[in-house]
Coordinates of C-alpha atoms and ligand atoms in Angstrom, one line a residue:
X25 CA -87.8 119.0 279.1
X26 CA -84.1 118.2 279.7
X27 CA -83.1 116.2 276.6
X28 CA -84.7 116.5 273.2
X29 CA -86.5 113.1 273.0
X30 CA -86.7 110.8 270.1
X31 CA -89.7 112.2 268.3
X32 CA -88.5 115.8 268.4
X33 CA -85.1 114.6 267.3
X34 CA -86.6 112.9 264.2
X35 CA -88.4 116.1 263.2
X36 CA -85.2 118.3 263.1
X37 CA -84.1 119.7 259.8
X38 CA -81.1 118.3 257.9
X39 CA -78.3 120.4 256.3
X40 CA -78.7 120.8 252.5
X41 CA -75.9 120.1 250.0
X42 CA -75.7 123.8 249.1
X43 CA -75.1 124.7 252.8
X44 CA -72.5 122.0 253.1
X45 CA -70.6 123.4 250.2
X46 CA -70.9 127.0 251.3
X47 CA -69.7 126.0 254.8
X48 CA -66.7 124.2 253.4
X49 CA -65.9 127.2 251.2
X50 CA -65.9 129.4 254.2
X51 CA -63.9 127.0 256.3
X52 CA -61.2 126.6 253.6
X53 CA -60.9 130.4 253.3
X54 CA -60.5 130.7 257.0
X55 CA -57.8 128.0 257.0
X56 CA -56.0 129.6 254.1
X57 CA -56.1 133.0 255.9
X58 CA -54.7 131.2 259.0
X59 CA -51.5 130.2 257.1
X60 CA -50.2 133.7 257.6
X61 CA -49.8 133.0 261.3
X62 CA -49.7 129.3 261.3
X63 CA -47.4 127.7 258.8
X64 CA -44.1 127.3 260.7
X65 CA -45.9 128.0 264.0
X66 CA -48.9 126.0 265.1
X67 CA -52.1 127.1 266.8
X68 CA -52.5 126.2 270.5
X69 CA -55.1 123.6 271.4
X70 CA -57.8 126.1 272.1
X71 CA -58.6 129.7 271.4
X72 CA -58.8 132.5 274.0
X73 CA -61.7 134.9 273.5
X74 CA -62.1 133.2 270.1
X75 CA -58.6 133.6 268.8
X76 CA -55.8 131.0 268.7
X77 CA -52.3 132.0 269.6
X78 CA -49.2 130.3 268.2
X79 CA -46.8 127.8 269.7
X80 CA -44.2 125.2 268.7
X81 CA -45.1 121.8 267.4
X82 CA -45.8 120.3 270.9
X83 CA -48.9 119.0 272.7
X84 CA -51.4 116.4 271.3
X85 CA -53.3 118.7 269.0
X86 CA -51.1 120.2 266.3
X87 CA -52.0 117.5 263.8
X88 CA -55.6 118.7 263.7
X89 CA -54.4 121.9 262.2
X90 CA -52.4 120.1 259.6
X91 CA -55.5 118.0 259.0
X92 CA -57.6 121.1 258.4
X93 CA -55.0 122.2 255.9
X94 CA -55.2 118.9 254.0
X95 CA -59.0 119.0 254.0
X96 CA -58.9 122.5 252.6
X97 CA -56.4 121.4 250.0
X98 CA -58.7 118.6 249.0
X99 CA -61.6 121.1 248.7
X100 CA -59.7 123.8 246.8
X101 CA -56.6 122.1 245.2
X102 CA -54.7 125.3 246.1
X103 CA -50.9 124.8 245.8
X104 CA -50.3 127.1 248.8
X105 CA -52.2 124.8 251.1
X106 CA -50.3 121.8 249.8
X107 CA -47.0 123.6 250.3
X108 CA -47.9 124.4 253.9
X109 CA -49.1 120.9 254.6
X110 CA -45.7 119.5 253.3
X111 CA -43.8 122.0 255.4
X112 CA -45.7 120.8 258.5
X113 CA -44.9 117.2 257.6
X114 CA -41.2 118.1 257.8
X115 CA -41.9 119.5 261.3
X116 CA -43.6 116.3 262.4
X117 CA -40.8 114.2 261.0
X118 CA -38.3 116.3 263.0
X119 CA -40.5 116.1 266.1
X120 CA -40.5 112.3 266.2
X121 CA -36.8 112.0 265.2
X122 CA -35.9 114.3 268.1
X123 CA -38.6 112.7 270.4
X124 CA -40.1 116.1 271.3
X125 CA -43.2 115.7 273.5
X126 CA -44.0 112.2 272.1
X127 CA -44.4 110.3 275.4
X128 CA -48.1 109.9 274.9
X129 CA -50.7 107.7 273.1
X130 CA -51.8 110.7 271.1
X131 CA -49.3 110.0 268.4
X132 CA -52.1 108.6 266.4
X133 CA -54.0 111.8 266.3
X134 CA -50.8 113.7 265.6
X135 CA -49.4 111.6 262.8
X136 CA -52.5 110.3 261.1
X137 CA -53.9 113.8 260.3
X138 CA -50.5 115.3 259.3
X139 CA -48.2 112.6 257.9
X140 CA -50.5 109.8 256.8
X141 CA -53.0 112.3 255.3
X142 CA -50.2 114.1 253.4
X143 CA -48.7 110.7 252.2
X144 CA -52.1 109.5 251.0
X145 CA -52.8 112.7 249.2
X146 CA -49.4 113.6 247.7
X147 CA -47.2 110.5 248.2
X148 CA -44.8 112.6 250.4
X149 CA -42.1 110.3 251.6
X150 CA -41.3 112.3 254.7
X151 CA -44.9 111.7 255.7
X152 CA -44.5 108.0 255.4
X153 CA -41.3 108.1 257.4
X154 CA -42.6 110.3 260.1
X155 CA -45.8 108.2 260.5
X156 CA -43.9 104.9 260.7
X157 CA -41.6 106.2 263.3
X158 CA -44.6 107.4 265.3
X159 CA -46.3 104.0 265.0
X160 CA -43.0 102.4 266.3
X161 CA -43.1 104.7 269.3
X162 CA -46.8 104.2 269.9
X163 CA -46.6 100.4 270.2
X164 CA -44.0 100.8 273.0
X165 CA -46.9 102.0 275.2
X166 CA -48.7 98.6 274.9
X167 CA -48.9 96.5 278.0
X168 CA -49.2 92.7 277.6
X169 CA -50.4 92.7 281.2
X170 CA -53.9 94.1 280.6
X171 CA -53.7 94.2 276.8
X172 CA -53.9 97.9 276.4
X173 CA -52.0 101.1 275.3
X174 CA -51.3 103.3 278.3
X175 CA -52.6 106.8 277.7
X176 CA -50.5 109.2 279.8
X177 CA -47.6 109.3 282.2
X178 CA -44.6 107.2 282.9
X179 CA -44.9 103.7 281.5
X180 CA -46.0 101.2 284.0
X181 CA -46.5 103.6 286.9
X182 CA -49.4 102.3 289.0
X183 CA -51.1 105.7 289.1
X184 CA -51.0 105.8 285.3
X185 CA -51.8 102.2 284.5
X186 CA -54.9 102.9 282.5
X187 CA -56.4 103.4 279.0
X188 CA -58.8 106.1 278.0
X189 CA -61.6 105.9 275.5
X190 CA -60.1 108.7 273.3
X191 CA -57.3 106.3 272.3
X192 CA -59.6 104.4 269.9
X193 CA -58.8 107.3 267.4
X194 CA -55.1 106.7 267.8
X195 CA -55.3 103.2 266.4
X196 CA -55.7 103.9 262.7
X197 CA -52.0 104.9 262.7
X198 CA -51.2 101.3 263.6
X199 CA -53.6 99.7 261.1
X200 CA -52.1 101.9 258.4
X201 CA -48.5 101.0 259.5
X202 CA -49.4 97.3 259.1
X203 CA -50.9 97.8 255.7
X204 CA -47.9 99.9 254.6
X205 CA -45.2 97.5 255.8
X206 CA -46.9 94.1 255.8
X207 CA -45.9 93.8 259.5
X208 CA -49.0 92.6 261.3
X209 CA -47.7 93.4 264.8
X210 CA -49.0 97.0 264.7
X211 CA -52.5 95.9 263.8
X212 CA -52.4 93.2 266.4
X213 CA -51.8 95.8 269.1
X214 CA -54.7 97.9 267.7
X215 CA -57.1 95.0 267.7
X216 CA -56.2 93.9 271.3
X217 CA -56.5 97.5 272.6
X218 CA -59.9 97.9 270.9
X219 CA -61.2 94.7 272.5
X220 CA -59.9 95.6 275.9
X221 CA -61.4 99.1 275.7
X222 CA -64.9 97.9 274.5
X223 CA -64.9 95.1 277.1
X224 CA -64.5 97.6 279.9
X225 CA -65.5 101.2 279.1
X226 CA -69.1 100.6 278.1
X227 CA -71.4 100.5 281.1
X228 CA -74.7 98.5 281.3
X229 CA -76.7 101.6 280.4
X230 CA -74.4 102.2 277.4
X231 CA -72.8 105.3 278.7
X232 CA -69.0 105.1 278.9
X233 CA -66.2 105.5 281.3
X234 CA -63.6 108.1 280.2
X235 CA -60.7 106.1 281.7
X236 CA -60.2 102.6 283.0
X237 CA -57.4 101.3 285.3
X238 CA -55.8 97.9 285.4
X239 CA -53.7 96.2 288.0
X240 CA -50.0 96.6 286.9
X241 CA -49.0 93.3 288.6
X242 CA -51.7 91.0 287.2
X243 CA -53.2 93.0 284.3
X244 CA -56.7 92.5 285.8
X245 CA -59.3 95.1 285.1
X246 CA -59.6 97.4 288.2
X247 CA -61.9 100.4 288.0
X248 CA -63.3 103.2 285.8
X249 CA -62.8 106.8 286.6
X250 CA -63.2 110.1 284.8
X251 CA -60.6 112.8 284.1
X252 CA -62.5 115.3 282.0
X253 CA -66.1 114.3 282.7
X254 CA -68.3 115.9 285.4
X255 CA -68.0 113.0 287.8
X256 CA -67.0 109.3 287.7
X257 CA -70.4 107.8 286.9
X258 CA -71.5 110.4 284.3
X259 CA -70.9 110.4 280.6
X260 CA -68.4 112.9 279.4
X261 CA -69.8 114.1 276.1
X262 CA -66.6 113.9 274.2
X263 CA -65.7 110.5 275.6
X264 CA -69.1 109.1 274.4
X265 CA -68.3 110.7 271.0
X266 CA -64.9 109.1 270.9
X267 CA -66.7 105.9 271.6
X268 CA -69.0 106.4 268.6
X269 CA -66.3 107.1 266.2
X270 CA -63.9 104.6 267.8
X271 CA -66.3 101.7 267.4
X272 CA -66.9 102.7 263.7
X273 CA -63.1 102.6 263.2
X274 CA -62.9 99.4 265.1
X275 CA -65.4 97.8 262.7
X276 CA -63.8 99.3 259.6
X277 CA -60.5 97.5 260.4
X278 CA -61.7 94.3 262.1
X279 CA -65.1 93.6 260.7
X280 CA -66.0 92.3 264.2
X281 CA -69.8 92.1 264.1
X282 CA -70.2 92.8 267.8
X283 CA -68.7 96.3 267.3
X284 CA -71.8 97.2 265.2
X285 CA -74.0 96.6 268.3
X286 CA -71.7 98.5 270.6
X287 CA -71.7 101.4 268.1
X288 CA -75.6 101.4 268.1
X289 CA -75.7 101.3 271.8
X290 CA -73.3 104.2 272.5
X291 CA -74.7 106.3 269.7
X292 CA -78.2 105.8 270.9
X293 CA -77.2 106.9 274.4
X294 CA -75.5 110.0 272.9
X295 CA -78.5 110.9 270.8
X296 CA -81.0 110.4 273.7
X297 CA -79.0 112.8 275.8
X298 CA -78.8 115.7 273.4
X299 CA -80.5 119.0 274.2
X300 CA -83.0 120.5 271.8
X301 CA -80.4 122.1 269.5
X302 CA -78.6 118.8 269.1
X303 CA -75.2 120.1 270.4
X304 CA -74.4 118.5 273.8
X305 CA -73.3 120.1 277.0
X306 CA -69.8 119.1 278.0
X307 CA -71.2 116.2 280.0
X308 CA -74.3 114.3 278.9
X309 CA -75.6 114.6 282.5
X310 CA -76.6 118.2 281.6
X311 CA -79.5 119.2 279.3
X312 CA -81.7 122.2 278.4
X313 CA -82.0 124.6 281.3
X314 CA -78.6 123.7 282.9
X315 CA -76.2 126.6 283.1
X316 CA -73.3 124.7 281.8
X317 CA -71.0 125.1 278.7
X318 CA -71.5 123.2 275.5
X319 CA -69.0 121.0 273.8
X320 CA -69.6 121.5 270.1
X321 CA -66.6 119.3 269.2
X322 CA -68.5 116.3 270.5
X323 CA -71.3 116.9 268.0
X324 CA -68.8 116.9 265.1
X325 CA -66.9 113.8 266.3
X326 CA -70.2 111.9 266.7
X327 CA -71.4 113.0 263.3
X328 CA -68.1 111.8 261.7
X329 CA -68.5 108.4 263.5
X330 CA -72.1 108.0 262.3
X331 CA -71.1 108.8 258.7
X332 CA -68.2 106.3 258.9
X333 CA -70.4 103.5 260.3
X334 CA -73.2 104.2 257.8
X335 CA -71.0 102.8 255.1
X336 CA -71.2 99.3 256.6
X337 CA -74.9 99.2 257.4
X338 CA -78.0 98.2 255.5
X339 CA -80.0 100.9 253.7
X340 CA -82.5 101.7 256.4
X341 CA -79.9 102.1 259.2
X342 CA -77.5 103.8 256.9
X343 CA -80.1 106.5 256.1
X344 CA -81.0 106.9 259.7
X345 CA -77.4 107.6 260.8
X346 CA -76.6 109.8 257.8
X347 CA -79.8 111.7 258.6
X348 CA -78.8 112.2 262.3
X349 CA -75.4 113.4 261.2
X350 CA -77.0 115.9 258.8
X351 CA -79.3 117.2 261.6
X352 CA -76.4 117.8 263.9
X353 CA -74.4 119.5 261.1
X354 CA -77.4 121.8 260.4
X355 CA -77.4 123.0 264.0
X356 CA -73.6 123.5 264.0
X357 CA -73.6 125.4 260.7
X358 CA -76.6 127.6 261.8
X359 CA -75.7 128.3 265.4
X360 CA -72.1 127.4 266.2
X361 CA -69.8 128.0 263.3
X362 CA -67.8 131.2 262.9
X363 CA -69.5 133.2 260.2
X364 CA -67.0 136.1 259.7
X365 CA -63.2 136.3 260.1
X366 CA -63.4 139.1 262.6
X367 CA -65.3 136.9 265.1
X368 CA -62.5 134.3 265.5
X369 CA -59.6 132.7 263.6
X370 CA -61.2 129.2 264.3
X371 CA -64.1 127.5 262.7
X372 CA -66.6 126.4 265.4
X373 CA -67.4 128.2 268.7
X374 CA -68.7 126.9 272.0
X375 CA -66.5 123.9 272.6
X376 CA -65.0 122.8 275.9
X377 CA -61.6 121.3 276.4
X378 CA -61.3 120.7 280.2
X379 CA -64.0 122.0 282.6
X380 CA -62.9 121.3 286.1
X381 CA -65.5 120.2 288.6
X382 CA -65.3 119.2 292.3
X383 CA -65.4 115.5 291.1
X384 CA -62.9 115.4 288.2
X385 CA -59.2 115.7 287.9
X386 CA -58.6 117.9 284.8
X387 CA -56.9 121.3 284.7
X388 CA -59.5 123.9 283.8
X389 CA -58.9 125.4 280.3
X390 CA -60.4 126.1 276.9
X391 CA -64.0 126.4 278.1
X392 CA -66.6 127.8 275.7
X393 CA -64.0 128.4 273.0
X394 CA -62.9 127.0 269.7
X395 CA -60.5 124.1 269.8
X396 CA -58.5 122.4 267.0
X397 CA -60.2 119.0 267.1
X398 CA -63.6 120.7 267.1
X399 CA -62.6 122.7 264.0
X400 CA -61.0 119.6 262.3
X401 CA -63.9 117.2 262.9
X402 CA -66.5 119.8 261.7
X403 CA -64.6 120.1 258.4
X404 CA -64.2 116.3 258.2
X405 CA -68.0 115.9 258.6
X406 CA -68.7 118.5 255.9
X407 CA -66.2 116.8 253.6
X408 CA -67.8 113.4 254.2
X409 CA -71.2 115.0 253.2
X410 CA -69.7 116.8 250.2
X411 CA -68.1 113.8 248.5
X412 CA -67.1 110.2 248.7
X413 CA -64.1 110.9 251.0
X414 CA -61.2 108.6 251.4
X415 CA -60.5 108.8 255.2
X416 CA -57.1 109.8 256.5
X417 CA -57.9 107.4 259.5
Ligands
LIG528 N1 -58.2 113.5 273.9 C1 -58.3 114.6 274.8 C2 -59.6 115.3 274.7 O1 -60.5 114.8 274.1 O2 -59.7 116.3 275.3
LIG529 N1 -56.0 115.9 279.3 C1 -56.6 116.1 280.6 C2 -56.0 117.2 281.4 O1 -55.1 117.5 281.4 O2 -56.4 117.8 282.1

């Protein structure tokens, strides 16, 4: 059997409240211990042989580390964690002021989990400033021709005239900026980008394109393509997971009923393509018996998306998605998480950043390792199960 199948999936065990709390305790201790190396310096996107090395505040991933610090602070109320989070807010403010490595749509990931989170939790004014500057920068990537935010590369360049499904998670920064300033233009960009994305990336079988190109002259939708998935027509596991969480966020901010249906479709596709331990291979094309790496981060992202959407559904559906998230978390906590500090300085093993294949275009790195977003979303999912969490998103 390649994928688990609906009946076996329903029979899987859910994580208990005691296990959620124990896992959060361990994760917070691991993050606190990490501050020795990573307060002024940030961890790299992915570990090497289980251990993260340090780097400057560059790349699209440093905000996940600050987000882990804020989640740990919420769990423990430790003043040292708050202090570290606030120091990192200053680093993010400096980064956007000096425009260091900010020519990317990933400003949402970066600034929501560092600056918006810190501002929401502590009222830190530099957090508010940094996040608003980042929102201003992010909307410069919006193209009226095509109605989307360009993901990567020089703005308007034909080879880069595309959106990627991941970007749905960058939009909460814009919704937040509108709520904070009363200026609707940020949210309008977010709403338009969501609609364009969901109109084009979801295929008839409810799998998703990773990226989608538009014609720079006319704005007309052109074609889908993968960057990090196995091949163009397959479903990159993390792309599908970004789609799950992205539609939940889309609904949270727009209350557009059709996004509930899209959420159910993309989530159902994801769940139907899980292997027997409920943690996907890096591409949903692969299942039990394939000699391929896993991407545990996709499991955590999908669980967070289900827990977010559950808030807006009727009782029966709510219980179903919360149950699915708890089953996934049970498998992550039993078989994937780091259990002792000597194993790794991260939180969750067996994740995949970019696995190159003959049919994709990504640079091979971070395969079967920890990565920062895998660690972050695992902690977020636990936090969502531990209490009534007020999202940073
Ligand atoms: N957003 C990039 C990735 O998911 O790897
Ligand atoms: N973020 C996709 C790649 O570089 O390879």
